[in-house]
Amino acid sequence: MRPPASKVLIAGLCLALAFAACGKKTSDASASGGAKALSLAVIPKGTTHEFWKSIHAGAARAARELGVEILWKGPQKEDDRAQQITVVEDFISRGVDGIVLAPLDDRALMRPVRDAVREKIPVVIIDSALQGSDYVSYVSTDNYKGGVLAARRLGELLGGQGRIFLIRYQEGSASTVQREAGFYDTVKKEFPGLVLLVQDQYAGATTETAYQLAENLISRFPDVEGVFAPNESSTFGTLRALQESRLAGKVVFVGFDSSPKLIQGLRDGHIQGLVLQNPDKMGYLGVKTIVAHLRGEPVEKIIDTGVVLATLDNMDAPEIRALLSPDLTLIDD
């Protein structure tokens, strides 16, 4: 006897919800025979920006090499601390073997990380620092150095003189706080002729809020000569505001991270520098490090994944092109 259509629909919905709750899985471990593959949660700050897609690709590459399973899941918005905490707590409840986490707040995620360690689930931190020491390793860019590179590029192009904006990202994001500090300190020490018109305004977690802030600042200070934005979303929002105000290419603009639209902005001369991380390497080494720890191997407490400056002059060099347009084929299914 066939079940009623309503029961079939409910069963299908339940199955779909159960699958969604698991997050996106990546594994090359055999489903039959042999030891059970390690199951690792990889939790980004968000999932929409190109940066996080590249971290996912690197993590997937490591999972394939090591024969482990990764469960990829993060909050929908990069300012949703509560949702990221819930994701961590859910993976603790499911008893994953380890967690690779990019904390979107350096204090708010301390408690759930302690909870994981209490349940014998080790944690590797990537991208953005976490206060305390309840983690196995920290795999990241030298973010302060990235800010230094940005300040030197801006200062040199302006000849050490000019009126500039330092656009900040959001409070609690340790990675961007360090970039902003590197930029600010370098301007003060090496370029005293640069005047910071703005240094305490936050762009927020989306390209739209960044655009709105940059648009307002340009309206207030139309004689601005240089701008620094410290991450992908703030860089794109600022680029859009400069383009719409017909200042793109006239104002010296240095941003952080990469996306197809930012690459085009660099090629068009609307962006004079992009500070590039290596998010693929970050995701790859995050997974490699947690697996090494779980297998009883020693790991470094801090792992630097590198930072470089891309310009119109070097953007087609193979090593820069690989960072501007990383290979995402492993997650394009």
Tab-separated table of N, CA and C in Angstrom, residues 124-222:
chain	number	residue	atom	x	y	z
A	124	VAL	N	41.909	24.100	16.008
A	124	VAL	CA	42.911	24.926	15.335
A	124	VAL	C	42.221	26.212	14.895
A	125	ILE	N	42.828	27.350	15.198
A	125	ILE	CA	42.290	28.647	14.808
A	125	ILE	C	42.948	29.079	13.502
A	126	ILE	N	42.131	29.574	12.557
A	126	ILE	CA	42.670	30.095	11.302
A	126	ILE	C	42.177	31.520	11.078
A	127	ASP	N	42.891	32.246	10.265
A	127	ASP	CA	42.528	33.575	9.754
A	127	ASP	C	42.573	34.685	10.787
A	128	SER	N	41.844	34.533	11.885
A	128	SER	CA	41.662	35.633	12.830
A	128	SER	C	41.899	35.131	14.244
A	129	ALA	N	42.684	35.865	15.014
A	129	ALA	CA	43.129	35.381	16.326
A	129	ALA	C	41.986	35.249	17.324
A	130	LEU	N	42.204	34.385	18.305
A	130	LEU	CA	41.297	34.199	19.432
A	130	LEU	C	42.081	34.466	20.706
A	131	GLN	N	41.480	35.212	21.616
A	131	GLN	CA	42.142	35.434	22.894
A	131	GLN	C	42.223	34.119	23.675
A	132	GLY	N	43.153	34.052	24.616
A	132	GLY	CA	43.344	32.823	25.370
A	132	GLY	C	44.310	31.893	24.659
A	133	SER	N	44.388	30.663	25.151
A	133	SER	CA	45.341	29.694	24.583
A	133	SER	C	44.740	28.298	24.492
A	134	ASP	N	43.414	28.211	24.383
A	134	ASP	CA	42.746	26.911	24.364
A	134	ASP	C	42.707	26.295	22.974
A	135	TYR	N	43.733	26.519	22.178
A	135	TYR	CA	43.749	25.967	20.830
A	135	TYR	C	45.116	25.354	20.552
A	136	VAL	N	45.130	24.468	19.577
A	136	VAL	CA	46.343	23.721	19.240
A	136	VAL	C	47.328	24.588	18.472
A	137	SER	N	46.818	25.346	17.501
A	137	SER	CA	47.676	26.130	16.621
A	137	SER	C	46.873	27.274	16.025
A	138	TYR	N	47.577	28.320	15.607
A	138	TYR	CA	46.968	29.480	14.952
A	138	TYR	C	47.609	29.618	13.577
A	139	VAL	N	46.797	29.419	12.526
A	139	VAL	CA	47.272	29.436	11.144
A	139	VAL	C	46.714	30.685	10.471
A	140	SER	N	47.584	31.607	10.098
A	140	SER	CA	47.063	32.887	9.632
A	140	SER	C	48.105	33.686	8.870
A	141	THR	N	47.609	34.749	8.249
A	141	THR	CA	48.432	35.810	7.694
A	141	THR	C	49.057	36.617	8.829
A	142	ASP	N	50.210	37.217	8.574
A	142	ASP	CA	50.722	38.266	9.457
A	142	ASP	C	49.939	39.528	9.105
A	143	ASN	N	48.811	39.715	9.780
A	143	ASN	CA	47.894	40.790	9.407
A	143	ASN	C	48.472	42.177	9.647
A	144	TYR	N	49.254	42.319	10.692
A	144	TYR	CA	49.895	43.611	10.949
A	144	TYR	C	50.811	43.974	9.770
A	145	LYS	N	51.574	43.007	9.304
A	145	LYS	CA	52.459	43.244	8.161
A	145	LYS	C	51.652	43.639	6.929
A	146	GLY	N	50.479	43.033	6.751
A	146	GLY	CA	49.625	43.409	5.626
A	146	GLY	C	49.243	44.880	5.675
A	147	GLY	N	48.925	45.377	6.875
A	147	GLY	CA	48.618	46.794	7.029
A	147	GLY	C	49.813	47.679	6.737
A	148	VAL	N	50.996	47.217	7.125
A	148	VAL	CA	52.233	47.958	6.837
A	148	VAL	C	52.437	48.074	5.324
A	149	LEU	N	52.260	46.964	4.595
A	149	LEU	CA	52.410	46.983	3.140
A	149	LEU	C	51.447	47.973	2.501
A	150	ALA	N	50.208	47.992	2.995
A	150	ALA	CA	49.202	48.902	2.443
A	150	ALA	C	49.589	50.356	2.681
A	151	ALA	N	50.033	50.671	3.885
A	151	ALA	CA	50.410	52.050	4.209
A	151	ALA	C	51.586	52.515	3.357
A	152	ARG	N	52.561	51.651	3.173
A	152	ARG	CA	53.729	52.037	2.375
A	152	ARG	C	53.360	52.253	0.909
A	153	ARG	N	52.495	51.415	0.386
A	153	ARG	CA	52.048	51.598	-1.000
A	153	ARG	C	51.310	52.926	-1.147
A	154	LEU	N	50.385	53.199	-0.252
A	154	LEU	CA	49.609	54.437	-0.316
A	154	LEU	C	50.520	55.651	-0.131
A	155	GLY	N	51.374	55.596	0.888
A	155	GLY	CA	52.246	56.724	1.184
A	155	GLY	C	53.214	57.040	0.060
A	156	GLU	N	53.775	56.002	-0.544
A	156	GLU	CA	54.733	56.213	-1.630
A	156	GLU	C	54.055	56.798	-2.862
A	157	LEU	N	52.857	56.310	-3.195
A	157	LEU	CA	52.158	56.832	-4.366
A	157	LEU	C	51.715	58.275	-4.164
A	158	LEU	N	51.466	58.665	-2.924
A	158	LEU	CA	51.073	60.046	-2.629
A	158	LEU	C	52.280	60.945	-2.360
A	159	GLY	N	53.462	60.390	-2.454
A	159	GLY	CA	54.649	61.185	-2.188
A	159	GLY	C	54.755	61.648	-0.748
A	160	GLY	N	54.121	60.887	0.154
A	160	GLY	CA	54.196	61.211	1.577
A	160	GLY	C	53.315	62.356	2.020
A	161	GLN	N	52.489	62.894	1.110
A	161	GLN	CA	51.624	64.027	1.438
A	161	GLN	C	50.205	63.736	0.950
A	162	GLY	N	49.198	64.063	1.760
A	162	GLY	CA	47.834	63.905	1.285
A	162	GLY	C	46.840	63.662	2.396
A	163	ARG	N	45.572	63.743	2.025
A	163	ARG	CA	44.450	63.570	2.952
A	163	ARG	C	43.846	62.195	2.688
A	164	ILE	N	43.757	61.375	3.729
A	164	ILE	CA	43.399	59.974	3.509
A	164	ILE	C	42.333	59.484	4.489
A	165	PHE	N	41.685	58.379	4.080
A	165	PHE	CA	40.748	57.646	4.947
A	165	PHE	C	41.382	56.321	5.360
A	166	LEU	N	41.244	55.971	6.618
A	166	LEU	CA	41.428	54.598	7.091
A	166	LEU	C	40.040	54.070	7.412
A	167	ILE	N	39.511	53.219	6.544
A	167	ILE	CA	38.187	52.628	6.764
A	167	ILE	C	38.372	51.319	7.530
A	168	ARG	N	37.693	51.196	8.636
A	168	ARG	CA	37.794	49.980	9.450
A	168	ARG	C	36.685	49.000	9.071
A	169	TYR	N	36.845	47.737	9.500
A	169	TYR	CA	35.881	46.677	9.146
A	169	TYR	C	34.801	46.566	10.210
A	170	GLN	N	35.032	45.808	11.278
A	170	GLN	CA	34.067	45.741	12.371
A	170	GLN	C	34.778	45.366	13.666
A	171	GLU	N	34.231	45.838	14.753
A	171	GLU	CA	34.835	45.590	16.057
A	171	GLU	C	34.799	44.098	16.388
A	172	GLY	N	35.855	43.608	17.030
A	172	GLY	CA	35.927	42.206	17.432
A	172	GLY	C	36.606	41.309	16.427
A	173	SER	N	36.819	41.804	15.193
A	173	SER	CA	37.500	41.014	14.162
A	173	SER	C	38.999	41.231	14.308
A	174	ALA	N	39.677	40.277	14.949
A	174	ALA	CA	41.089	40.468	15.291
A	174	ALA	C	41.966	40.651	14.061
A	175	SER	N	41.664	39.945	12.976
A	175	SER	CA	42.514	40.029	11.783
A	175	SER	C	42.518	41.439	11.212
A	176	THR	N	41.331	42.034	11.066
A	176	THR	CA	41.274	43.373	10.483
A	176	THR	C	41.743	44.437	11.468
A	177	VAL	N	41.529	44.216	12.757
A	177	VAL	CA	42.066	45.150	13.758
A	177	VAL	C	43.586	45.231	13.628
A	178	GLN	N	44.231	44.087	13.414
A	178	GLN	CA	45.689	44.071	13.265
A	178	GLN	C	46.126	44.759	11.971
A	179	ARG	N	45.372	44.567	10.893
A	179	ARG	CA	45.701	45.248	9.632
A	179	ARG	C	45.586	46.761	9.799
A	180	GLU	N	44.509	47.180	10.430
A	180	GLU	CA	44.285	48.609	10.659
A	180	GLU	C	45.392	49.200	11.534
A	181	ALA	N	45.827	48.435	12.532
A	181	ALA	CA	46.912	48.902	13.405
A	181	ALA	C	48.217	49.023	12.627
A	182	GLY	N	48.512	48.038	11.779
A	182	GLY	CA	49.721	48.099	10.962
A	182	GLY	C	49.710	49.300	10.037
A	183	PHE	N	48.546	49.571	9.452
A	183	PHE	CA	48.414	50.731	8.564
A	183	PHE	C	48.592	52.031	9.342
A	184	TYR	N	47.861	52.163	10.429
A	184	TYR	CA	47.892	53.398	11.227
A	184	TYR	C	49.296	53.678	11.762
A	185	ASP	N	49.915	52.672	12.357
A	185	ASP	CA	51.245	52.866	12.942
A	185	ASP	C	52.266	53.286	11.887
A	186	THR	N	52.174	52.682	10.706
A	186	THR	CA	53.136	52.990	9.646
A	186	THR	C	52.935	54.396	9.099
A	187	VAL	N	51.679	54.794	8.950
A	187	VAL	CA	51.401	56.169	8.518
A	187	VAL	C	52.012	57.159	9.501
A	188	LYS	N	51.797	56.918	10.780
A	188	LYS	CA	52.292	57.845	11.800
A	188	LYS	C	53.820	57.889	11.849
A	189	LYS	N	54.460	56.732	11.699
A	189	LYS	CA	55.920	56.668	11.831
A	189	LYS	C	56.652	57.081	10.563
A	190	GLU	N	56.139	56.646	9.410
A	190	GLU	CA	56.896	56.804	8.169
A	190	GLU	C	56.367	57.895	7.244
A	191	PHE	N	55.114	58.292	7.430
A	191	PHE	CA	54.508	59.276	6.528
A	191	PHE	C	53.773	60.357	7.317
A	192	PRO	N	54.494	61.165	8.075
A	192	PRO	CA	53.839	62.184	8.902
A	192	PRO	C	53.096	63.239	8.094
A	193	GLY	N	53.369	63.310	6.793
A	193	GLY	CA	52.667	64.267	5.951
A	193	GLY	C	51.292	63.802	5.502
A	194	LEU	N	50.936	62.562	5.799
A	194	LEU	CA	49.590	62.069	5.494
A	194	LEU	C	48.642	62.463	6.622
A	195	VAL	N	47.517	63.045	6.257
A	195	VAL	CA	46.525	63.505	7.233
A	195	VAL	C	45.349	62.536	7.226
A	196	LEU	N	45.099	61.903	8.369
A	196	LEU	CA	43.974	60.962	8.477
A	196	LEU	C	42.687	61.743	8.724
A	197	LEU	N	41.905	61.918	7.672
A	197	LEU	CA	40.612	62.586	7.805
A	197	LEU	C	39.636	61.719	8.586
A	198	VAL	N	39.727	60.411	8.387
A	198	VAL	CA	38.829	59.446	9.021
A	198	VAL	C	39.657	58.261	9.481
A	199	GLN	N	39.447	57.826	10.732
A	199	GLN	CA	40.163	56.656	11.235
A	199	GLN	C	39.337	55.835	12.216
A	200	ASP	N	38.087	56.224	12.449
A	200	ASP	CA	37.281	55.535	13.462
A	200	ASP	C	35.903	55.119	12.949
A	201	GLN	N	35.763	54.972	11.629
A	201	GLN	CA	34.484	54.597	11.036
A	201	GLN	C	34.531	53.138	10.589
A	202	TYR	N	33.459	52.386	10.900
A	202	TYR	CA	33.405	50.950	10.609
A	202	TYR	C	32.477	50.675	9.426
A	203	ALA	N	32.986	49.900	8.477
A	203	ALA	CA	32.232	49.593	7.264
A	203	ALA	C	31.157	48.543	7.488
A	204	GLY	N	31.315	47.684	8.502
A	204	GLY	CA	30.359	46.611	8.717
A	204	GLY	C	30.662	45.407	7.850
A	205	ALA	N	29.828	44.378	7.982
A	205	ALA	CA	30.164	43.062	7.432
A	205	ALA	C	29.781	42.849	5.977
A	206	THR	N	29.085	43.791	5.351
A	206	THR	CA	28.622	43.564	3.985
A	206	THR	C	29.174	44.614	3.030
A	207	THR	N	29.150	44.300	1.752
A	207	THR	CA	29.586	45.271	0.751
A	207	THR	C	28.655	46.471	0.722
A	208	GLU	N	27.382	46.249	1.013
A	208	GLU	CA	26.413	47.351	0.974
A	208	GLU	C	26.669	48.358	2.087
A	209	THR	N	26.907	47.875	3.318
A	209	THR	CA	27.186	48.816	4.405
A	209	THR	C	28.516	49.533	4.168
A	210	ALA	N	29.476	48.844	3.574
A	210	ALA	CA	30.754	49.483	3.246
A	210	ALA	C	30.555	50.565	2.189
A	211	TYR	N	29.747	50.270	1.194
A	211	TYR	CA	29.445	51.255	0.148
A	211	TYR	C	28.783	52.492	0.738
A	212	GLN	N	27.805	52.278	1.617
A	212	GLN	CA	27.101	53.407	2.225
A	212	GLN	C	28.047	54.285	3.036
A	213	LEU	N	28.944	53.651	3.805
A	213	LEU	CA	29.902	54.432	4.584
A	213	LEU	C	30.829	55.221	3.663
A	214	ALA	N	31.404	54.551	2.665
A	214	ALA	CA	32.340	55.234	1.768
A	214	ALA	C	31.661	56.369	1.016
A	215	GLU	N	30.440	56.147	0.588
A	215	GLU	CA	29.687	57.193	-0.115
A	215	GLU	C	29.499	58.418	0.779
A	216	ASN	N	29.138	58.183	2.044
A	216	ASN	CA	28.950	59.289	2.988
A	216	ASN	C	30.260	60.031	3.246
A	217	LEU	N	31.345	59.279	3.403
A	217	LEU	CA	32.635	59.909	3.679
A	217	LEU	C	33.115	60.741	2.492
A	218	ILE	N	32.921	60.228	1.290
A	218	ILE	CA	33.318	60.975	0.092
A	218	ILE	C	32.496	62.251	-0.030
A	219	SER	N	31.223	62.175	0.328
A	219	SER	CA	30.370	63.366	0.301
A	219	SER	C	30.860	64.417	1.293
A	220	ARG	N	31.315	63.966	2.465
A	220	ARG	CA	31.804	64.890	3.503
A	220	ARG	C	33.187	65.433	3.187
A	221	PHE	N	34.019	64.593	2.564
A	221	PHE	CA	35.416	64.969	2.294
A	221	PHE	C	35.734	64.729	0.811
A	222	PRO	N	35.174	65.536	-0.083
A	222	PRO	CA	35.385	65.290	-1.520
A	222	PRO	C	36.826	65.493	-1.975
